[in-house]
């Protein structure tokens, strides 16, 4: 898949657990797991914004385009 989700990297940098991030942004841990695994087909801008606010990062810090 050409879009790589680096959410685990940012969570580690911020020393935050997935459970804590999910609670902070208002989604279930199951949905966060789907995002982290790269299996999500789409992400709402509101969810992306909430993640970026919670982790104090830019979208490019967690999403990366990789040519196949």
CSV table of C-alpha atoms in Angstrom, one decimal:
chain,number,residue,atom,x,y,z
A,1,UNK,CA,0.0,0.0,0.0
A,2,UNK,CA,1.5,3.3,-1.0
A,3,UNK,CA,0.3,5.2,2.1
A,4,UNK,CA,2.2,4.2,5.3
A,5,UNK,CA,0.8,5.1,8.7
A,6,UNK,CA,3.5,5.9,11.2
A,7,UNK,CA,1.2,6.3,14.2
A,8,UNK,CA,3.2,3.9,16.4
A,9,UNK,CA,6.3,6.0,15.8
A,10,UNK,CA,4.6,9.2,17.0
A,11,UNK,CA,3.0,7.4,19.9
A,12,UNK,CA,6.5,6.2,21.0
A,13,UNK,CA,8.0,9.6,20.6
A,14,UNK,CA,5.2,11.1,22.7
A,15,UNK,CA,5.3,8.2,25.2
A,16,UNK,CA,1.6,7.7,24.9
A,17,UNK,CA,-0.4,4.5,24.8
A,18,UNK,CA,-2.9,3.7,22.1
A,19,UNK,CA,-5.6,3.5,24.7
A,20,UNK,CA,-4.9,7.0,26.0
A,21,UNK,CA,-4.8,8.4,22.5
A,22,UNK,CA,-8.1,6.7,21.6
A,23,UNK,CA,-9.8,8.2,24.7
A,24,UNK,CA,-8.3,11.6,24.0
A,25,UNK,CA,-9.6,11.8,20.4
A,26,UNK,CA,-12.9,10.0,21.1
A,27,UNK,CA,-12.6,6.8,19.0
A,28,UNK,CA,-12.5,3.2,20.1
A,29,UNK,CA,-9.2,1.4,20.6
A,30,UNK,CA,-10.4,-1.0,17.9
A,31,UNK,CA,-10.8,1.8,15.3
A,32,UNK,CA,-7.4,3.2,16.3
A,33,UNK,CA,-5.9,-0.2,15.8
A,34,UNK,CA,-7.4,-0.3,12.3
A,35,UNK,CA,-5.8,3.0,11.5
A,36,UNK,CA,-2.4,2.0,13.0
A,37,UNK,CA,-2.4,-1.2,11.0
A,38,UNK,CA,-2.9,0.6,7.7
A,39,UNK,CA,-6.1,-1.4,7.0
A,40,UNK,CA,-8.4,1.7,7.1
A,41,UNK,CA,-9.7,2.7,3.7
A,42,UNK,CA,-10.1,6.3,4.7
A,43,UNK,CA,-9.7,8.7,7.6
A,44,UNK,CA,-11.9,11.8,8.3
A,45,UNK,CA,-10.1,15.1,8.4
A,46,UNK,CA,-11.7,15.7,11.9
A,47,UNK,CA,-10.1,12.4,13.1
A,48,UNK,CA,-6.7,13.3,11.6
A,49,UNK,CA,-6.9,16.8,13.1
A,50,UNK,CA,-7.7,15.3,16.6
A,51,UNK,CA,-4.7,12.9,16.3
A,52,UNK,CA,-2.4,15.8,15.3
A,53,UNK,CA,-3.6,17.9,18.2
A,54,UNK,CA,-3.3,15.1,20.7
A,55,UNK,CA,0.2,14.2,19.5
A,56,UNK,CA,1.3,17.8,18.7
A,57,UNK,CA,2.4,16.8,15.2
A,58,UNK,CA,1.7,17.4,11.5
A,59,UNK,CA,-0.2,15.0,9.2
A,60,UNK,CA,3.1,14.3,7.4
A,61,UNK,CA,4.5,13.0,10.7
A,62,UNK,CA,2.0,10.1,10.7
A,63,UNK,CA,1.2,9.6,7.1
A,64,UNK,CA,3.8,8.9,4.4
A,65,UNK,CA,3.5,8.2,0.7
A,66,UNK,CA,5.8,5.5,-0.6
A,67,UNK,CA,6.1,4.7,-4.3
A,68,UNK,CA,5.6,1.0,-5.0
